[in-house]
Amino acid sequence: MATTVTTSTDGKTWGGGNEPMGISYGKMMMWFFIVSDALTFTGFLAAYGFSRFKFIETWPVADEVFTHFPFMHGVSAPMYYVALMTFILIFSSVTMVLAVDAGHQMKKNKVILYMFLTIIGGLIFVGSQAWEWKNFIKGEYGAVETKGGSILQFVKNDAKHTRVALADFAANTPTERTQDTRSKGVWFFGESTLPTYTVEQITEGFKVHPDVLVRTEVIDPTTKHKKVLSREESLERMKTAHYVVEGANLTRNEYGSKLFADFFFFITGFHGFHVFSGVVINILIFFNVLLGTYERRGSYEMVEKVGLYWHFVDLVWVFVFTFFYLV
């Protein structure tokens, strides 16, 4: 006896239709991607949290690291620009919501306007992050690294223990230095850019400036600030100076633990790549809106799909901002 199988005649992918849980296949796949990407960011931030907890005594203080603001050279503005970046990114999420809503109402001109504002917000955020990276890499005050790998910073001998830059007290003694490169026959070795000053110049300058003290990277549990050594302790500690550190990279960090710099570059860079990708996708969708592609289709679902991705990268930044800057 032959068995007859009844199939759907409405062109759906399977009998239940191609819209499980009431959403289209495309939006469902976007949700799958968002969930998997969220797990990736969760792993990164969990690793950051564990590392910070283990090295909590030497972890840099965000208020002392992110103090720059454009066109305000020499003015300490802790966290101001980071807060502005965050506001701009969250505002771009609002304009994306308005673009999606305008698409539901088939209002092409409003979709164009709000998507344009979203793209501008994303570009400002990516540019701001690049500017922040530049300042973090360049550094502001400089420090020295001891033979044991600890970081020594310098402060004034006053009540506030104001930070002092290496240039303010380093001795101006002539020195001859050469940078090791592979072209000079140092096998499989290339030295990074030489610091502005040598350890000897820093040490000699420190000796003749009694108003300068050494501040360690260790946080005093009672004061919640970095521990400042006495003048005698500072002179003794300077005997262990081994390398001058300016700025931050993957091997050294003038602000404290190098793990902070490693996580900062990796996690904010990974998130920045997501934002940049979102901007590129938004631009492609924006031009399709201009050309009337979705108007002819009778649906702006593509705007809604890219909107889901944009809201996701905004939400991730809230967690990155909290972990790196607020906690």
PDB file of N, CA, C and O in Angstrom, residues 126-184:
ATOM      1  N   VAL A 126      34.712  54.900  16.735  1.00  0.00           N
ATOM      2  CA  VAL A 126      35.918  54.194  16.281  1.00  0.00           C
ATOM      3  C   VAL A 126      37.112  55.140  16.257  1.00  0.00           C
ATOM      4  O   VAL A 126      38.219  54.788  16.686  1.00  0.00           O
ATOM      5  N   GLY A 127      36.901  56.361  15.764  1.00  0.00           N
ATOM      6  CA  GLY A 127      37.987  57.343  15.752  1.00  0.00           C
ATOM      7  C   GLY A 127      38.438  57.705  17.157  1.00  0.00           C
ATOM      8  O   GLY A 127      39.638  57.859  17.413  1.00  0.00           O
ATOM      9  N   SER A 128      37.491  57.818  18.076  1.00  0.00           N
ATOM     10  CA  SER A 128      37.825  58.138  19.463  1.00  0.00           C
ATOM     11  C   SER A 128      38.613  57.006  20.106  1.00  0.00           C
ATOM     12  O   SER A 128      39.549  57.242  20.881  1.00  0.00           O
ATOM     13  N   GLN A 129      38.243  55.775  19.789  1.00  0.00           N
ATOM     14  CA  GLN A 129      38.968  54.636  20.341  1.00  0.00           C
ATOM     15  C   GLN A 129      40.402  54.595  19.815  1.00  0.00           C
ATOM     16  O   GLN A 129      41.331  54.286  20.568  1.00  0.00           O
ATOM     17  N   ALA A 130      40.580  54.926  18.537  1.00  0.00           N
ATOM     18  CA  ALA A 130      41.936  54.977  17.977  1.00  0.00           C
ATOM     19  C   ALA A 130      42.756  56.068  18.656  1.00  0.00           C
ATOM     20  O   ALA A 130      43.947  55.886  18.949  1.00  0.00           O
ATOM     21  N   TRP A 131      42.135  57.205  18.923  1.00  0.00           N
ATOM     22  CA  TRP A 131      42.817  58.311  19.616  1.00  0.00           C
ATOM     23  C   TRP A 131      43.205  57.897  21.030  1.00  0.00           C
ATOM     24  O   TRP A 131      44.289  58.221  21.509  1.00  0.00           O
ATOM     25  N   GLU A 132      42.311  57.170  21.698  1.00  0.00           N
ATOM     26  CA  GLU A 132      42.599  56.695  23.049  1.00  0.00           C
ATOM     27  C   GLU A 132      43.748  55.687  23.041  1.00  0.00           C
ATOM     28  O   GLU A 132      44.608  55.712  23.921  1.00  0.00           O
ATOM     29  N   TRP A 133      43.773  54.814  22.056  1.00  0.00           N
ATOM     30  CA  TRP A 133      44.876  53.868  21.904  1.00  0.00           C
ATOM     31  C   TRP A 133      46.194  54.611  21.736  1.00  0.00           C
ATOM     32  O   TRP A 133      47.209  54.248  22.320  1.00  0.00           O
ATOM     33  N   LYS A 134      46.170  55.653  20.916  1.00  0.00           N
ATOM     34  CA  LYS A 134      47.394  56.416  20.658  1.00  0.00           C
ATOM     35  C   LYS A 134      47.962  56.995  21.941  1.00  0.00           C
ATOM     36  O   LYS A 134      49.171  56.916  22.200  1.00  0.00           O
ATOM     37  N   ASN A 135      47.106  57.573  22.771  1.00  0.00           N
ATOM     38  CA  ASN A 135      47.558  58.150  24.036  1.00  0.00           C
ATOM     39  C   ASN A 135      48.032  57.082  25.018  1.00  0.00           C
ATOM     40  O   ASN A 135      48.998  57.293  25.749  1.00  0.00           O
ATOM     41  N   PHE A 136      47.364  55.951  25.018  1.00  0.00           N
ATOM     42  CA  PHE A 136      47.745  54.862  25.912  1.00  0.00           C
ATOM     43  C   PHE A 136      49.112  54.296  25.511  1.00  0.00           C
ATOM     44  O   PHE A 136      49.944  54.005  26.371  1.00  0.00           O
ATOM     45  N   ILE A 137      49.334  54.158  24.220  1.00  0.00           N
ATOM     46  CA  ILE A 137      50.613  53.629  23.732  1.00  0.00           C
ATOM     47  C   ILE A 137      51.741  54.631  23.974  1.00  0.00           C
ATOM     48  O   ILE A 137      52.850  54.253  24.377  1.00  0.00           O
ATOM     49  N   LYS A 138      51.461  55.896  23.733  1.00  0.00           N
ATOM     50  CA  LYS A 138      52.483  56.932  23.891  1.00  0.00           C
ATOM     51  C   LYS A 138      52.828  57.172  25.351  1.00  0.00           C
ATOM     52  O   LYS A 138      53.991  57.401  25.704  1.00  0.00           O
ATOM     53  N   GLY A 139      51.834  57.100  26.236  1.00  0.00           N
ATOM     54  CA  GLY A 139      52.063  57.379  27.649  1.00  0.00           C
ATOM     55  C   GLY A 139      52.106  58.872  27.926  1.00  0.00           C
ATOM     56  O   GLY A 139      52.052  59.696  27.009  1.00  0.00           O
ATOM     57  N   GLU A 140      52.226  59.210  29.200  1.00  0.00           N
ATOM     58  CA  GLU A 140      52.222  60.629  29.576  1.00  0.00           C
ATOM     59  C   GLU A 140      53.382  60.994  30.487  1.00  0.00           C
ATOM     60  O   GLU A 140      54.044  62.011  30.283  1.00  0.00           O
ATOM     61  N   TYR A 141      53.656  60.173  31.494  1.00  0.00           N
ATOM     62  CA  TYR A 141      54.676  60.519  32.475  1.00  0.00           C
ATOM     63  C   TYR A 141      55.938  59.680  32.347  1.00  0.00           C
ATOM     64  O   TYR A 141      57.037  60.183  32.542  1.00  0.00           O
ATOM     65  N   GLY A 142      55.787  58.419  32.022  1.00  0.00           N
ATOM     66  CA  GLY A 142      56.930  57.522  31.990  1.00  0.00           C
ATOM     67  C   GLY A 142      57.187  56.911  33.353  1.00  0.00           C
ATOM     68  O   GLY A 142      56.704  57.397  34.384  1.00  0.00           O
ATOM     69  N   ALA A 143      57.944  55.832  33.378  1.00  0.00           N
ATOM     70  CA  ALA A 143      58.279  55.145  34.619  1.00  0.00           C
ATOM     71  C   ALA A 143      59.535  54.323  34.379  1.00  0.00           C
ATOM     72  O   ALA A 143      60.086  54.324  33.269  1.00  0.00           O
ATOM     73  N   VAL A 144      59.991  53.636  35.401  1.00  0.00           N
ATOM     74  CA  VAL A 144      61.124  52.726  35.245  1.00  0.00           C
ATOM     75  C   VAL A 144      60.706  51.345  35.738  1.00  0.00           C
ATOM     76  O   VAL A 144      59.864  51.212  36.627  1.00  0.00           O
ATOM     77  N   GLU A 145      61.300  50.351  35.121  1.00  0.00           N
ATOM     78  CA  GLU A 145      61.040  48.970  35.505  1.00  0.00           C
ATOM     79  C   GLU A 145      62.242  48.436  36.262  1.00  0.00           C
ATOM     80  O   GLU A 145      63.390  48.649  35.863  1.00  0.00           O
ATOM     81  N   THR A 146      61.999  47.749  37.380  1.00  0.00           N
ATOM     82  CA  THR A 146      63.092  47.191  38.170  1.00  0.00           C
ATOM     83  C   THR A 146      63.530  45.849  37.591  1.00  0.00           C
ATOM     84  O   THR A 146      62.880  45.304  36.686  1.00  0.00           O
ATOM     85  N   LYS A 147      64.611  45.340  38.117  1.00  0.00           N
ATOM     86  CA  LYS A 147      65.115  44.048  37.654  1.00  0.00           C
ATOM     87  C   LYS A 147      64.123  42.927  37.952  1.00  0.00           C
ATOM     88  O   LYS A 147      64.126  41.903  37.280  1.00  0.00           O
ATOM     89  N   GLY A 148      63.285  43.144  38.936  1.00  0.00           N
ATOM     90  CA  GLY A 148      62.274  42.144  39.267  1.00  0.00           C
ATOM     91  C   GLY A 148      60.997  42.281  38.460  1.00  0.00           C
ATOM     92  O   GLY A 148      60.073  41.484  38.619  1.00  0.00           O
ATOM     93  N   GLY A 149      60.919  43.309  37.602  1.00  0.00           N
ATOM     94  CA  GLY A 149      59.745  43.503  36.767  1.00  0.00           C
ATOM     95  C   GLY A 149      58.703  44.452  37.325  1.00  0.00           C
ATOM     96  O   GLY A 149      57.664  44.663  36.706  1.00  0.00           O
ATOM     97  N   SER A 150      58.964  45.055  38.502  1.00  0.00           N
ATOM     98  CA  SER A 150      58.016  46.003  39.082  1.00  0.00           C
ATOM     99  C   SER A 150      58.142  47.365  38.397  1.00  0.00           C
ATOM    100  O   SER A 150      59.186  47.712  37.853  1.00  0.00           O
ATOM    101  N   ILE A 151      57.071  48.139  38.456  1.00  0.00           N
ATOM    102  CA  ILE A 151      57.045  49.474  37.858  1.00  0.00           C
ATOM    103  C   ILE A 151      57.171  50.523  38.957  1.00  0.00           C
ATOM    104  O   ILE A 151      56.459  50.484  39.972  1.00  0.00           O
ATOM    105  N   LEU A 152      58.080  51.483  38.766  1.00  0.00           N
ATOM    106  CA  LEU A 152      58.255  52.599  39.692  1.00  0.00           C
ATOM    107  C   LEU A 152      57.856  53.884  38.985  1.00  0.00           C
ATOM    108  O   LEU A 152      58.388  54.214  37.932  1.00  0.00           O
ATOM    109  N   GLN A 153      56.912  54.600  39.569  1.00  0.00           N
ATOM    110  CA  GLN A 153      56.473  55.885  39.039  1.00  0.00           C
ATOM    111  C   GLN A 153      57.032  56.982  39.939  1.00  0.00           C
ATOM    112  O   GLN A 153      57.560  56.712  41.012  1.00  0.00           O
ATOM    113  N   PHE A 154      56.867  58.229  39.507  1.00  0.00           N
ATOM    114  CA  PHE A 154      57.464  59.344  40.257  1.00  0.00           C
ATOM    115  C   PHE A 154      56.406  60.398  40.569  1.00  0.00           C
ATOM    116  O   PHE A 154      55.572  60.735  39.716  1.00  0.00           O
ATOM    117  N   VAL A 155      56.474  60.913  41.806  1.00  0.00           N
ATOM    118  CA  VAL A 155      55.512  61.913  42.263  1.00  0.00           C
ATOM    119  C   VAL A 155      56.240  63.011  43.028  1.00  0.00           C
ATOM    120  O   VAL A 155      57.384  62.834  43.466  1.00  0.00           O
ATOM    121  N   LYS A 156      55.565  64.147  43.182  1.00  0.00           N
ATOM    122  CA  LYS A 156      56.116  65.245  43.973  1.00  0.00           C
ATOM    123  C   LYS A 156      55.983  64.941  45.466  1.00  0.00           C
ATOM    124  O   LYS A 156      55.056  64.247  45.889  1.00  0.00           O
ATOM    125  N   ASN A 157      56.895  65.499  46.229  1.00  0.00           N
ATOM    126  CA  ASN A 157      56.860  65.313  47.674  1.00  0.00           C
ATOM    127  C   ASN A 157      55.935  66.357  48.301  1.00  0.00           C
ATOM    128  O   ASN A 157      56.358  67.258  49.022  1.00  0.00           O
ATOM    129  N   ASP A 158      54.638  66.242  47.968  1.00  0.00           N
ATOM    130  CA  ASP A 158      53.644  67.154  48.525  1.00  0.00           C
ATOM    131  C   ASP A 158      52.458  66.351  49.036  1.00  0.00           C
ATOM    132  O   ASP A 158      52.454  65.113  49.002  1.00  0.00           O
ATOM    133  N   ALA A 159      51.448  67.041  49.499  1.00  0.00           N
ATOM    134  CA  ALA A 159      50.297  66.369  50.098  1.00  0.00           C
ATOM    135  C   ALA A 159      49.517  65.541  49.078  1.00  0.00           C
ATOM    136  O   ALA A 159      48.996  64.474  49.399  1.00  0.00           O
ATOM    137  N   LYS A 160      49.426  66.037  47.839  1.00  0.00           N
ATOM    138  CA  LYS A 160      48.639  65.347  46.819  1.00  0.00           C
ATOM    139  C   LYS A 160      49.441  64.291  46.060  1.00  0.00           C
ATOM    140  O   LYS A 160      48.876  63.486  45.326  1.00  0.00           O
ATOM    141  N   HIS A 161      50.772  64.319  46.226  1.00  0.00           N
ATOM    142  CA  HIS A 161      51.654  63.391  45.496  1.00  0.00           C
ATOM    143  C   HIS A 161      51.363  63.431  43.989  1.00  0.00           C
ATOM    144  O   HIS A 161      51.049  62.420  43.363  1.00  0.00           O
ATOM    145  N   THR A 162      51.456  64.639  43.441  1.00  0.00           N
ATOM    146  CA  THR A 162      51.202  64.854  42.026  1.00  0.00           C
ATOM    147  C   THR A 162      52.228  64.118  41.171  1.00  0.00           C
ATOM    148  O   THR A 162      53.420  64.116  41.486  1.00  0.00           O
ATOM    149  N   ARG A 163      51.758  63.494  40.080  1.00  0.00           N
ATOM    150  CA  ARG A 163      52.661  62.756  39.211  1.00  0.00           C
ATOM    151  C   ARG A 163      53.689  63.683  38.573  1.00  0.00           C
ATOM    152  O   ARG A 163      53.414  64.845  38.242  1.00  0.00           O
ATOM    153  N   VAL A 164      54.895  63.148  38.385  1.00  0.00           N
ATOM    154  CA  VAL A 164      55.996  63.881  37.768  1.00  0.00           C
ATOM    155  C   VAL A 164      56.458  63.118  36.538  1.00  0.00           C
ATOM    156  O   VAL A 164      56.670  61.900  36.595  1.00  0.00           O
ATOM    157  N   ALA A 165      56.624  63.816  35.424  1.00  0.00           N
ATOM    158  CA  ALA A 165      57.100  63.190  34.190  1.00  0.00           C
ATOM    159  C   ALA A 165      58.609  63.033  34.233  1.00  0.00           C
ATOM    160  O   ALA A 165      59.316  63.802  34.905  1.00  0.00           O
ATOM    161  N   LEU A 166      59.122  62.056  33.519  1.00  0.00           N
ATOM    162  CA  LEU A 166      60.564  61.825  33.474  1.00  0.00           C
ATOM    163  C   LEU A 166      61.298  63.059  32.960  1.00  0.00           C
ATOM    164  O   LEU A 166      62.398  63.378  33.426  1.00  0.00           O
ATOM    165  N   ALA A 167      60.694  63.765  32.026  1.00  0.00           N
ATOM    166  CA  ALA A 167      61.338  64.936  31.436  1.00  0.00           C
ATOM    167  C   ALA A 167      61.542  66.055  32.440  1.00  0.00           C
ATOM    168  O   ALA A 167      62.383  66.944  32.227  1.00  0.00           O
ATOM    169  N   ASP A 168      60.801  66.028  33.560  1.00  0.00           N
ATOM    170  CA  ASP A 168      60.884  67.103  34.537  1.00  0.00           C
ATOM    171  C   ASP A 168      62.106  67.005  35.439  1.00  0.00           C
ATOM    172  O   ASP A 168      62.471  67.999  36.079  1.00  0.00           O
ATOM    173  N   PHE A 169      62.733  65.839  35.496  1.00  0.00           N
ATOM    174  CA  PHE A 169      63.880  65.726  36.404  1.00  0.00           C
ATOM    175  C   PHE A 169      65.054  64.920  35.844  1.00  0.00           C
ATOM    176  O   PHE A 169      66.116  64.867  36.460  1.00  0.00           O
ATOM    177  N   ALA A 170      64.889  64.305  34.684  1.00  0.00           N
ATOM    178  CA  ALA A 170      65.975  63.491  34.124  1.00  0.00           C
ATOM    179  C   ALA A 170      67.198  64.357  33.829  1.00  0.00           C
ATOM    180  O   ALA A 170      67.079  65.497  33.347  1.00  0.00           O
ATOM    181  N   ALA A 171      68.373  63.816  34.123  1.00  0.00           N
ATOM    182  CA  ALA A 171      69.620  64.545  33.871  1.00  0.00           C
ATOM    183  C   ALA A 171      69.897  64.617  32.384  1.00  0.00           C
ATOM    184  O   ALA A 171      69.704  63.649  31.653  1.00  0.00           O
ATOM    185  N   ASN A 172      70.356  65.770  31.954  1.00  0.00           N
ATOM    186  CA  ASN A 172      70.650  65.975  30.527  1.00  0.00           C
ATOM    187  C   ASN A 172      72.119  65.676  30.251  1.00  0.00           C
ATOM    188  O   ASN A 172      72.890  66.535  29.843  1.00  0.00           O
ATOM    189  N   THR A 173      72.495  64.435  30.477  1.00  0.00           N
ATOM    190  CA  THR A 173      73.881  64.031  30.245  1.00  0.00           C
ATOM    191  C   THR A 173      74.005  63.349  28.890  1.00  0.00           C
ATOM    192  O   THR A 173      73.128  62.574  28.500  1.00  0.00           O
ATOM    193  N   PRO A 174      75.082  63.630  28.146  1.00  0.00           N
ATOM    194  CA  PRO A 174      75.238  63.009  26.823  1.00  0.00           C
ATOM    195  C   PRO A 174      75.479  61.509  26.944  1.00  0.00           C
ATOM    196  O   PRO A 174      76.254  61.045  27.786  1.00  0.00           O
ATOM    197  N   THR A 175      74.785  60.760  26.120  1.00  0.00           N
ATOM    198  CA  THR A 175      74.954  59.307  26.109  1.00  0.00           C
ATOM    199  C   THR A 175      74.948  58.812  24.671  1.00  0.00           C
ATOM    200  O   THR A 175      74.333  59.419  23.796  1.00  0.00           O
ATOM    201  N   GLU A 176      75.639  57.721  24.455  1.00  0.00           N
ATOM    202  CA  GLU A 176      75.659  57.090  23.138  1.00  0.00           C
ATOM    203  C   GLU A 176      74.928  55.762  23.241  1.00  0.00           C
ATOM    204  O   GLU A 176      75.322  54.875  23.995  1.00  0.00           O
ATOM    205  N   ARG A 177      73.853  55.657  22.476  1.00  0.00           N
ATOM    206  CA  ARG A 177      73.070  54.435  22.503  1.00  0.00           C
ATOM    207  C   ARG A 177      72.835  53.947  21.086  1.00  0.00           C
ATOM    208  O   ARG A 177      72.657  54.740  20.159  1.00  0.00           O
ATOM    209  N   THR A 178      72.857  52.661  20.913  1.00  0.00           N
ATOM    210  CA  THR A 178      72.564  52.058  19.616  1.00  0.00           C
ATOM    211  C   THR A 178      71.430  51.072  19.778  1.00  0.00           C
ATOM    212  O   THR A 178      71.325  50.377  20.790  1.00  0.00           O
ATOM    213  N   GLN A 179      70.575  51.034  18.810  1.00  0.00           N
ATOM    214  CA  GLN A 179      69.433  50.141  18.842  1.00  0.00           C
ATOM    215  C   GLN A 179      69.783  48.838  18.135  1.00  0.00           C
ATOM    216  O   GLN A 179      70.256  48.834  16.998  1.00  0.00           O
ATOM    217  N   ASP A 180      69.583  47.734  18.834  1.00  0.00           N
ATOM    218  CA  ASP A 180      69.870  46.430  18.237  1.00  0.00           C
ATOM    219  C   ASP A 180      68.813  46.083  17.202  1.00  0.00           C
ATOM    220  O   ASP A 180      67.608  46.151  17.473  1.00  0.00           O
ATOM    221  N   THR A 181      69.263  45.732  16.012  1.00  0.00           N
ATOM    222  CA  THR A 181      68.364  45.311  14.944  1.00  0.00           C
ATOM    223  C   THR A 181      68.922  44.065  14.282  1.00  0.00           C
ATOM    224  O   THR A 181      70.098  43.722  14.432  1.00  0.00           O
ATOM    225  N   ARG A 182      68.095  43.392  13.521  1.00  0.00           N
ATOM    226  CA  ARG A 182      68.537  42.173  12.840  1.00  0.00           C
ATOM    227  C   ARG A 182      69.593  42.486  11.793  1.00  0.00           C
ATOM    228  O   ARG A 182      70.457  41.665  11.498  1.00  0.00           O
ATOM    229  N   SER A 183      69.540  43.700  11.242  1.00  0.00           N
ATOM    230  CA  SER A 183      70.513  44.068  10.208  1.00  0.00           C
ATOM    231  C   SER A 183      71.923  44.189  10.771  1.00  0.00           C
ATOM    232  O   SER A 183      72.902  44.179  10.026  1.00  0.00           O
ATOM    233  N   LYS A 184      72.027  44.312  12.102  1.00  0.00           N
ATOM    234  CA  LYS A 184      73.340  44.422  12.733  1.00  0.00           C
ATOM    235  C   LYS A 184      73.875  43.059  13.172  1.00  0.00           C
ATOM    236  O   LYS A 184      74.855  42.981  13.902  1.00  0.00           O
TER     237      LYS A 184
END
